[in-house]
């Protein structure tokens, strides 16, 4: 369930609220990435967004609100793109498409993903819980898709393996944002194709024991 934190605004025009908050997100993400959450001031966010500090406080109440908005913007985009797919169909082709949609989004929102995880450690407990719960909601979309694939006989996995696979593909995609500096020789499409291949090979089903490989 997509439960958003309520952020107070003294403005009643919803379209204007959305526009101004999008401007805030763009300005804040750049600042958070360069300076960190705590060293960035709301005045700097307002300037980067293109309006006054007074205008800023018409749309948010605290600096943490901006980080909530960043988090929500990521979740909303993930949800929007994966909603276009027939998750309930539960096929390998849908899984491949879902991975491509998600990894492409990471490519487009690299800074947002980096900021969300880089700054989450410095958040107060309630704010941190909000960010972590949003991540679990995103990951659950893939878990549901993998479960449907199992139920439809497309793949064979135990419930625990489904959970692990969902976490795996979710985190591996984020590597594109966090390890981008080391992956200059790869295009995003090459990254998607290779990661998808690795994931599908891992789920393909050879029952390989790792016991003999352990010292």
XYZ file of C-alpha atoms in Angstrom:
215
model
C 0.000 0.000 0.000
C 1.331 3.433 -0.953
C 0.953 5.429 2.266
C 2.488 8.874 1.956
C 3.573 11.082 4.783
C 1.328 14.126 4.976
C 3.340 17.279 4.315
C 1.540 20.461 5.253
C 1.202 23.345 2.813
C -0.493 26.708 3.184
C -1.184 26.679 -0.566
C -4.466 25.170 -1.747
C -3.721 24.831 -5.469
C -2.677 21.171 -5.869
C -1.099 21.675 -9.295
C 1.015 24.543 -7.966
C 2.027 22.476 -4.934
C 3.177 19.669 -7.226
C 5.106 22.071 -9.472
C 6.887 23.824 -6.605
C 7.754 20.577 -4.864
C 9.229 19.162 -8.060
C 11.432 22.256 -8.234
C 12.472 21.694 -4.621
C 13.355 18.069 -5.287
C 15.592 18.956 -8.238
C 17.406 21.670 -6.303
C 17.705 19.695 -3.077
C 19.006 16.497 -4.685
C 21.967 18.346 -6.188
C 22.748 20.037 -2.865
C 22.302 16.902 -0.748
C 24.622 14.970 -3.037
C 27.302 17.681 -2.963
C 27.085 18.842 0.666
C 25.093 16.240 2.548
C 21.720 16.616 4.207
C 22.846 18.298 7.434
C 25.156 20.840 5.795
C 22.504 21.962 3.334
C 20.244 24.778 4.518
C 16.632 25.383 3.563
C 17.704 28.784 2.258
C 20.086 27.056 -0.164
C 17.315 24.692 -1.242
C 15.013 27.645 -1.896
C 17.690 29.406 -3.961
C 18.426 26.258 -5.988
C 14.702 25.803 -6.591
C 14.397 29.376 -7.806
C 12.299 31.014 -5.132
C 12.529 32.713 -1.733
C 12.819 31.041 1.653
C 9.371 32.402 2.478
C 7.895 30.708 -0.566
C 9.662 27.465 0.359
C 7.902 27.349 3.717
C 4.535 27.697 2.022
C 5.056 24.184 0.640
C 6.986 22.362 3.382
C 7.572 22.711 7.118
C 10.971 21.067 7.679
C 14.070 20.080 5.737
C 13.161 16.429 6.356
C 9.998 17.058 4.332
C 12.175 17.544 1.254
C 13.788 14.145 1.759
C 10.330 12.601 2.095
C 9.445 14.190 -1.233
C 12.569 12.722 -2.853
C 11.691 9.291 -1.482
C 8.086 9.560 -2.664
C 9.163 10.712 -6.123
C 11.239 7.545 -6.546
C 8.466 5.284 -5.291
C 5.852 6.989 -7.463
C 7.989 6.530 -10.576
C 8.708 2.862 -9.809
C 5.026 2.234 -9.158
C 3.934 4.142 -12.266
C 6.247 2.263 -14.613
C 5.601 -1.188 -13.204
C 1.854 -0.556 -13.155
C 2.009 -0.530 -16.952
C 2.930 -4.214 -16.853
C 0.596 -7.138 -16.287
C 2.161 -8.254 -13.003
C -0.571 -10.815 -12.416
C 0.354 -12.544 -15.686
C 3.478 -13.723 -13.916
C 5.631 -14.628 -16.899
C 9.359 -14.468 -17.597
C 8.737 -11.858 -20.298
C 6.925 -9.623 -17.791
C 9.757 -10.141 -15.285
C 12.341 -9.132 -17.894
C 10.300 -6.040 -18.773
C 9.918 -5.130 -15.087
C 13.674 -5.340 -14.540
C 14.302 -3.168 -17.603
C 11.757 -0.561 -16.483
C 13.228 -0.420 -12.976
C 16.888 -0.328 -14.024
C 16.167 2.328 -16.667
C 14.500 4.424 -13.972
C 17.598 4.090 -11.789
C 19.654 5.381 -14.715
C 17.328 8.385 -15.023
C 17.169 9.064 -11.254
C 20.723 8.186 -10.207
C 21.146 11.228 -7.993
C 17.811 10.674 -6.241
C 18.688 7.055 -5.409
C 22.143 8.014 -4.138
C 20.723 10.791 -1.961
C 17.960 8.618 -0.540
C 20.412 5.999 0.716
C 23.364 8.272 1.436
C 21.362 10.582 3.690
C 18.989 8.091 5.295
C 21.568 7.226 7.967
C 21.409 10.748 9.371
C 17.627 10.946 9.603
C 15.655 10.843 12.854
C 14.091 7.459 13.592
C 10.593 8.196 12.289
C 11.979 9.642 9.067
C 14.331 6.687 8.600
C 11.468 4.249 9.116
C 9.477 6.079 6.458
C 12.291 5.761 3.898
C 12.911 2.088 4.727
C 9.215 1.247 4.501
C 9.050 2.901 1.086
C 11.915 0.692 -0.057
C 10.114 -2.409 1.201
C 6.991 -1.351 -0.689
C 8.998 -1.069 -3.899
C 10.715 -4.400 -3.318
C 7.341 -6.054 -2.636
C 6.279 -5.338 -6.227
C 9.046 -7.634 -7.464
C 8.272 -10.197 -4.799
C 4.655 -10.305 -5.986
C 5.762 -10.691 -9.604
C 8.166 -13.524 -8.762
C 5.468 -15.241 -6.699
C 3.128 -15.091 -9.698
C 5.857 -16.592 -11.889
C 6.164 -19.481 -9.435
C 2.402 -19.999 -9.251
C 2.199 -20.010 -13.049
C 4.972 -22.595 -13.341
C 7.404 -20.211 -15.032
C 10.092 -20.698 -12.381
C 10.630 -23.027 -9.440
C 11.490 -21.284 -6.182
C 10.660 -21.648 -2.522
C 8.993 -18.697 -0.746
C 12.310 -17.792 0.890
C 14.082 -17.930 -2.461
C 11.458 -15.588 -3.903
C 12.151 -13.058 -1.152
C 15.909 -13.332 -1.651
C 15.601 -13.014 -5.438
C 13.424 -9.912 -5.068
C 16.004 -8.289 -2.785
C 18.777 -9.339 -5.147
C 17.344 -7.829 -8.314
C 16.270 -4.720 -6.397
C 19.732 -4.053 -4.965
C 21.669 -5.096 -8.064
C 19.857 -2.426 -10.027
C 20.955 0.216 -7.558
C 24.567 -0.706 -8.245
C 24.207 1.331 -11.437
C 23.778 4.458 -9.300
C 26.309 3.673 -6.566
C 29.025 2.138 -8.757
C 28.475 4.281 -11.837
C 31.979 5.724 -11.530
C 33.443 2.234 -12.037
C 31.101 1.166 -14.855
C 32.002 3.715 -17.512
C 32.738 0.973 -20.035
C 29.129 -0.259 -19.885
C 26.011 1.251 -21.390
C 22.816 1.074 -19.375
C 21.440 -1.470 -21.848
C 24.496 -3.696 -21.441
C 24.108 -3.442 -17.673
C 20.419 -4.370 -17.880
C 21.049 -7.297 -20.227
C 23.877 -8.743 -18.137
C 22.135 -8.352 -14.791
C 18.952 -9.878 -16.202
C 20.936 -12.777 -17.629
C 22.679 -13.390 -14.298
C 19.377 -13.281 -12.430
C 17.588 -15.649 -14.799
C 20.531 -18.052 -14.822
C 20.456 -18.058 -11.039
C 16.769 -18.943 -11.068
C 17.058 -21.381 -13.959
C 17.215 -24.246 -11.750
C 20.440 -26.154 -11.586
C 20.395 -27.614 -8.113
C 24.044 -26.970 -7.287
C 25.277 -27.763 -3.798
C 27.624 -25.217 -2.236
C 28.586 -27.468 0.649
C 31.659 -28.863 -1.076
C 32.912 -25.377 -1.862
C 32.979 -24.364 1.788
C 36.274 -24.753 3.615
